[in-house]
PDB file of C-alpha atoms in Angstrom:
ATOM      1  CA  UNK A 263      -0.095  -0.033   0.019  1.00 51.00           C
ATOM      2  CA  UNK A 264       2.717   2.409   0.944  1.00 59.00           C
ATOM      3  CA  UNK A 265       4.727   1.688  -2.420  1.00 71.00           C
ATOM      4  CA  UNK A 266       1.348   2.554  -4.314  1.00 70.00           C
ATOM      5  CA  UNK A 267       1.114   5.867  -2.497  1.00 66.00           C
ATOM      6  CA  UNK A 268       4.761   6.750  -3.317  1.00 70.00           C
ATOM      7  CA  UNK A 269       4.221   5.806  -6.927  1.00 77.00           C
ATOM      8  CA  UNK A 270       0.954   7.776  -7.244  1.00 73.00           C
ATOM      9  CA  UNK A 271       2.734  10.808  -5.525  1.00 67.00           C
ATOM     10  CA  UNK A 272       5.632  10.464  -8.009  1.00 75.00           C
ATOM     11  CA  UNK A 273       3.311  10.330 -11.022  1.00 78.00           C
ATOM     12  CA  UNK A 274       1.529  13.493  -9.928  1.00 72.00           C
ATOM     13  CA  UNK A 275       4.799  15.303  -9.459  1.00 74.00           C
ATOM     14  CA  UNK A 276       6.095  14.329 -12.908  1.00 80.00           C
ATOM     15  CA  UNK A 277       3.048  15.668 -14.588  1.00 77.00           C
ATOM     16  CA  UNK A 278       3.321  18.917 -12.611  1.00 72.00           C
ATOM     17  CA  UNK A 279       0.099  18.412 -10.817  1.00 69.00           C
ATOM     18  CA  UNK A 280       1.645  18.803  -7.363  1.00 64.00           C
ATOM     19  CA  UNK A 281       4.882  20.189  -6.222  1.00 66.00           C
ATOM     20  CA  UNK A 282       7.707  18.228  -4.542  1.00 64.00           C
ATOM     21  CA  UNK A 283       6.826  19.570  -1.127  1.00 62.00           C
ATOM     22  CA  UNK A 284       3.101  19.645  -1.562  1.00 58.00           C
ATOM     23  CA  UNK A 285       1.378  17.428   1.217  1.00 60.00           C
ATOM     24  CA  UNK A 286      -0.867  14.896  -0.503  1.00 57.00           C
ATOM     25  CA  UNK A 287      -3.811  15.790   1.697  1.00 61.00           C
ATOM     26  CA  UNK A 288      -3.833  19.296   0.219  1.00 61.00           C
ATOM     27  CA  UNK A 289      -3.992  17.904  -3.213  1.00 57.00           C
ATOM     28  CA  UNK A 290      -7.026  15.621  -2.259  1.00 59.00           C
ATOM     29  CA  UNK A 291      -8.794  18.770  -0.907  1.00 60.00           C
ATOM     30  CA  UNK A 292      -8.005  20.458  -4.166  1.00 62.00           C
ATOM     31  CA  UNK A 293      -6.157  23.234  -2.352  1.00 65.00           C
ATOM     32  CA  UNK A 294      -3.999  25.396  -4.653  1.00 69.00           C
ATOM     33  CA  UNK A 295      -0.607  25.936  -3.290  1.00 71.00           C
ATOM     34  CA  UNK A 296       0.749  28.171  -6.066  1.00 75.00           C
ATOM     35  CA  UNK A 297      -0.651  30.995  -8.326  1.00 80.00           C
ATOM     36  CA  UNK A 298      -0.730  30.679 -12.241  1.00 80.00           C
ATOM     37  CA  UNK A 299       1.750  32.716 -14.305  1.00 84.00           C
ATOM     38  CA  UNK A 300      -1.263  34.844 -15.445  1.00 85.00           C
ATOM     39  CA  UNK A 301      -2.235  35.676 -11.793  1.00 81.00           C
ATOM     40  CA  UNK A 302       1.412  36.419 -10.972  1.00 83.00           C
ATOM     41  CA  UNK A 303       1.571  38.655 -13.971  1.00 80.00           C
ATOM     42  CA  UNK A 304      -1.496  40.438 -13.034  1.00 80.00           C
ATOM     43  CA  UNK A 305      -0.387  41.044  -9.451  1.00 78.00           C
ATOM     44  CA  UNK A 306       3.013  42.434 -10.806  1.00 78.00           C
ATOM     45  CA  UNK A 307       1.009  44.600 -13.266  1.00 76.00           C
ATOM     46  CA  UNK A 308      -0.965  45.991 -10.512  1.00 74.00           C
ATOM     47  CA  UNK A 309       2.174  46.844  -8.556  1.00 65.00           C
ATOM     48  CA  UNK A 310       3.545  48.755 -11.528  1.00 54.00           C
ATOM     49  CA  UNK A 311       0.434  51.035 -11.723  1.00 47.00           C
ATOM     50  CA  UNK A 312      -0.412  51.124  -7.868  1.00 51.00           C
ATOM     51  CA  UNK A 313      -0.632  54.770  -7.269  1.00 52.00           C
ATOM     52  CA  UNK A 314      -3.679  54.010  -5.131  1.00 55.00           C
ATOM     53  CA  UNK A 315      -6.119  56.764  -5.278  1.00 56.00           C
ATOM     54  CA  UNK A 316      -7.367  57.738  -1.777  1.00 56.00           C
ATOM     55  CA  UNK A 317     -10.497  59.374  -3.241  1.00 67.00           C
ATOM     56  CA  UNK A 318     -13.079  59.920  -0.502  1.00 84.00           C
ATOM     57  CA  UNK A 319     -11.310  58.211   2.415  1.00 90.00           C
ATOM     58  CA  UNK A 320     -11.008  59.691   5.838  1.00 95.00           C
ATOM     59  CA  UNK A 321      -7.476  60.583   6.696  1.00 94.00           C
ATOM     60  CA  UNK A 322      -6.572  58.669   9.887  1.00 96.00           C
ATOM     61  CA  UNK A 323      -2.779  58.848   9.450  1.00 95.00           C
ATOM     62  CA  UNK A 324      -2.447  60.950  12.601  1.00 96.00           C
ATOM     63  CA  UNK A 325      -3.497  58.095  14.711  1.00 97.00           C
ATOM     64  CA  UNK A 326      -1.048  55.861  16.653  1.00 96.00           C
ATOM     65  CA  UNK A 327      -1.616  52.658  14.757  1.00 97.00           C
ATOM     66  CA  UNK A 328       0.172  49.419  15.540  1.00 96.00           C
ATOM     67  CA  UNK A 329       0.019  45.735  14.170  1.00 95.00           C
ATOM     68  CA  UNK A 330       0.616  42.658  16.218  1.00 94.00           C
ATOM     69  CA  UNK A 331       1.616  39.533  14.288  1.00 88.00           C
ATOM     70  CA  UNK A 332       4.329  36.921  14.308  1.00 83.00           C
ATOM     71  CA  UNK A 333       7.802  38.644  14.186  1.00 83.00           C
ATOM     72  CA  UNK A 334       8.644  37.363  10.545  1.00 80.00           C
ATOM     73  CA  UNK A 335       4.988  38.080   9.183  1.00 80.00           C
ATOM     74  CA  UNK A 336       5.259  40.309   6.115  1.00 81.00           C
ATOM     75  CA  UNK A 337       1.516  40.200   5.038  1.00 82.00           C
ATOM     76  CA  UNK A 338       0.026  42.654   7.800  1.00 89.00           C
ATOM     77  CA  UNK A 339      -3.610  43.003   6.904  1.00 88.00           C
ATOM     78  CA  UNK A 340      -4.950  44.260  10.206  1.00 93.00           C
ATOM     79  CA  UNK A 341      -3.956  46.962  12.798  1.00 97.00           C
ATOM     80  CA  UNK A 342      -5.365  48.483  15.764  1.00 97.00           C
ATOM     81  CA  UNK A 343      -5.274  52.110  17.426  1.00 98.00           C
ATOM     82  CA  UNK A 344      -6.764  53.543  20.479  1.00 96.00           C
ATOM     83  CA  UNK A 345      -6.963  57.174  21.409  1.00 96.00           C
ATOM     84  CA  UNK A 346      -8.647  59.209  24.289  1.00 96.00           C
ATOM     85  CA  UNK A 347     -11.731  61.367  23.608  1.00 96.00           C
ATOM     86  CA  UNK A 348     -13.620  63.670  25.951  1.00 96.00           C
ATOM     87  CA  UNK A 349     -16.134  60.998  26.472  1.00 96.00           C
ATOM     88  CA  UNK A 350     -13.675  58.099  26.919  1.00 97.00           C
ATOM     89  CA  UNK A 351     -11.902  56.252  24.215  1.00 98.00           C
ATOM     90  CA  UNK A 352     -11.913  55.597  20.356  1.00 97.00           C
ATOM     91  CA  UNK A 353     -10.808  52.073  19.487  1.00 98.00           C
ATOM     92  CA  UNK A 354      -9.726  51.619  15.673  1.00 98.00           C
ATOM     93  CA  UNK A 355      -9.909  48.309  13.947  1.00 98.00           C
ATOM     94  CA  UNK A 356      -8.103  48.671  10.641  1.00 98.00           C
ATOM     95  CA  UNK A 357      -8.246  46.040   7.643  1.00 95.00           C
ATOM     96  CA  UNK A 358      -6.476  46.326   4.428  1.00 91.00           C
ATOM     97  CA  UNK A 359      -8.837  47.478   1.694  1.00 88.00           C
ATOM     98  CA  UNK A 360      -8.233  44.874  -1.191  1.00 81.00           C
ATOM     99  CA  UNK A 361     -10.939  46.586  -3.143  1.00 80.00           C
ATOM    100  CA  UNK A 362      -8.590  49.441  -3.632  1.00 81.00           C
ATOM    101  CA  UNK A 363      -5.876  47.191  -5.064  1.00 79.00           C
ATOM    102  CA  UNK A 364      -8.051  45.432  -7.727  1.00 75.00           C
ATOM    103  CA  UNK A 365     -11.647  45.613  -8.938  1.00 72.00           C
ATOM    104  CA  UNK A 366     -14.531  43.246  -8.000  1.00 72.00           C
ATOM    105  CA  UNK A 367     -14.780  40.332 -10.364  1.00 72.00           C
ATOM    106  CA  UNK A 368     -11.064  40.715 -11.589  1.00 77.00           C
ATOM    107  CA  UNK A 369      -9.250  37.522 -12.069  1.00 83.00           C
ATOM    108  CA  UNK A 370      -7.298  38.044  -8.693  1.00 82.00           C
ATOM    109  CA  UNK A 371     -10.622  38.804  -6.975  1.00 81.00           C
ATOM    110  CA  UNK A 372     -12.174  35.503  -8.319  1.00 83.00           C
ATOM    111  CA  UNK A 373      -8.903  33.625  -7.123  1.00 83.00           C
ATOM    112  CA  UNK A 374      -9.127  35.353  -3.591  1.00 80.00           C
ATOM    113  CA  UNK A 375     -12.853  34.353  -3.451  1.00 81.00           C
ATOM    114  CA  UNK A 376     -12.143  30.727  -4.225  1.00 81.00           C
ATOM    115  CA  UNK A 377      -9.293  30.564  -1.791  1.00 78.00           C
ATOM    116  CA  UNK A 378     -11.270  32.395   0.772  1.00 75.00           C
ATOM    117  CA  UNK A 379      -8.265  32.983   3.133  1.00 78.00           C
ATOM    118  CA  UNK A 380      -4.527  32.279   3.696  1.00 78.00           C
ATOM    119  CA  UNK A 381      -3.724  28.901   5.121  1.00 74.00           C
ATOM    120  CA  UNK A 382      -1.274  28.821   7.906  1.00 75.00           C
ATOM    121  CA  UNK A 383       0.288  25.280   8.105  1.00 71.00           C
ATOM    122  CA  UNK A 384       3.211  23.891   9.968  1.00 67.00           C
ATOM    123  CA  UNK A 385       5.009  23.457   6.577  1.00 67.00           C
ATOM    124  CA  UNK A 386       4.433  27.241   5.680  1.00 71.00           C
ATOM    125  CA  UNK A 387       1.740  29.606   4.509  1.00 76.00           C
ATOM    126  CA  UNK A 388      -0.409  29.184   1.394  1.00 78.00           C
ATOM    127  CA  UNK A 389      -1.471  32.834   0.743  1.00 77.00           C
ATOM    128  CA  UNK A 390      -4.801  34.002  -0.677  1.00 82.00           C
ATOM    129  CA  UNK A 391      -3.304  36.582  -2.793  1.00 83.00           C
ATOM    130  CA  UNK A 392       0.216  36.513  -4.557  1.00 85.00           C
ATOM    131  CA  UNK A 393       3.130  37.886  -2.331  1.00 80.00           C
ATOM    132  CA  UNK A 394       3.547  40.821  -4.641  1.00 81.00           C
ATOM    133  CA  UNK A 395       0.087  42.046  -3.236  1.00 83.00           C
ATOM    134  CA  UNK A 396      -0.182  40.331   0.189  1.00 79.00           C
ATOM    135  CA  UNK A 397       3.327  41.456   1.282  1.00 83.00           C
ATOM    136  CA  UNK A 398       3.491  44.576  -0.890  1.00 82.00           C
ATOM    137  CA  UNK A 399       0.797  47.111  -1.537  1.00 82.00           C
ATOM    138  CA  UNK A 400      -1.728  45.030   0.548  1.00 83.00           C
ATOM    139  CA  UNK A 401       0.383  44.963   3.673  1.00 87.00           C
ATOM    140  CA  UNK A 402       0.161  47.511   6.523  1.00 92.00           C
ATOM    141  CA  UNK A 403       3.875  47.818   6.756  1.00 91.00           C
ATOM    142  CA  UNK A 404       5.008  50.545   9.359  1.00 94.00           C
ATOM    143  CA  UNK A 405       5.593  54.004   7.816  1.00 94.00           C
ATOM    144  CA  UNK A 406       3.492  53.598   4.700  1.00 91.00           C
ATOM    145  CA  UNK A 407       0.077  55.154   4.072  1.00 92.00           C
ATOM    146  CA  UNK A 408      -2.371  52.413   3.118  1.00 91.00           C
ATOM    147  CA  UNK A 409      -6.125  52.447   2.232  1.00 91.00           C
ATOM    148  CA  UNK A 410      -8.168  50.435   4.896  1.00 94.00           C
ATOM    149  CA  UNK A 411     -11.629  49.751   6.083  1.00 95.00           C
ATOM    150  CA  UNK A 412     -11.816  50.931   9.562  1.00 97.00           C
ATOM    151  CA  UNK A 413     -14.261  50.226  12.395  1.00 98.00           C
ATOM    152  CA  UNK A 414     -14.132  52.957  14.947  1.00 98.00           C
ATOM    153  CA  UNK A 415     -15.594  51.991  18.262  1.00 98.00           C
ATOM    154  CA  UNK A 416     -16.416  54.648  20.823  1.00 98.00           C
ATOM    155  CA  UNK A 417     -16.042  53.687  24.466  1.00 98.00           C
ATOM    156  CA  UNK A 418     -16.985  55.659  27.512  1.00 97.00           C
ATOM    157  CA  UNK A 419     -14.510  55.991  30.461  1.00 97.00           C
ATOM    158  CA  UNK A 420     -15.624  52.467  31.823  1.00 97.00           C
ATOM    159  CA  UNK A 421     -14.921  50.943  28.524  1.00 96.00           C
ATOM    160  CA  UNK A 422     -18.549  50.264  27.531  1.00 97.00           C
ATOM    161  CA  UNK A 423     -19.451  50.559  23.869  1.00 97.00           C
ATOM    162  CA  UNK A 424     -21.466  53.765  23.162  1.00 98.00           C
ATOM    163  CA  UNK A 425     -21.258  53.682  19.375  1.00 97.00           C
ATOM    164  CA  UNK A 426     -19.367  52.737  16.271  1.00 98.00           C
ATOM    165  CA  UNK A 427     -18.979  53.489  12.633  1.00 97.00           C
ATOM    166  CA  UNK A 428     -17.434  51.863   9.679  1.00 97.00           C
ATOM    167  CA  UNK A 429     -15.249  54.090   7.353  1.00 95.00           C
ATOM    168  CA  UNK A 430     -13.109  53.949   4.139  1.00 94.00           C
ATOM    169  CA  UNK A 431      -9.846  55.465   5.510  1.00 95.00           C
ATOM    170  CA  UNK A 432      -6.241  55.827   5.093  1.00 93.00           C
ATOM    171  CA  UNK A 433      -3.611  55.052   7.887  1.00 95.00           C
ATOM    172  CA  UNK A 434      -0.062  54.751   8.614  1.00 95.00           C
ATOM    173  CA  UNK A 435       1.012  51.911  10.716  1.00 96.00           C
ATOM    174  CA  UNK A 436       3.676  53.375  13.232  1.00 96.00           C
ATOM    175  CA  UNK A 437       4.645  50.112  14.804  1.00 94.00           C
ATOM    176  CA  UNK A 438       4.937  46.346  14.063  1.00 94.00           C
ATOM    177  CA  UNK A 439       4.754  44.330  17.366  1.00 92.00           C
ATOM    178  CA  UNK A 440       5.182  40.558  17.724  1.00 90.00           C
ATOM    179  CA  UNK A 441       3.270  38.433  20.033  1.00 88.00           C
ATOM    180  CA  UNK A 442       6.267  38.101  22.256  1.00 86.00           C
TER     181      UNK A 442
END
């Protein structure tokens, strides 16, 4: 039985259907581990023309924004901020706005919808978007102004929620912290 599994795996690799280090269970679940050349080309083309318009976005670049992830994480897609107000506090939850990178129903959008999320496995990460985007213009790296969807939550002095709003905004991540 073990020899048949090895032979099957070797045949799939020879035909280019799976890569050398792809776990067979991912293949069985039809999980794509790589992006096609066309998708990589489209991602790089977007990078070349990525003077992202910040049109009607609220400028939140003055907020003290920080991200918290693994130390080696490059695809920072969320960040936080908190500031004091006369009534208490304003908590900001900032998520990369991928709709500013490519249009709905573009090939990359269809691929992202099919993948749904990045997969974090012991063997490594299978990203939802090509690295050129997820670790490039889609990443909230410190010191760079990026378009985001922000949820601002208003809290009173006892940290009870008194209101919230969702905004299309721009932020600048000030600090990248790790879980440690």
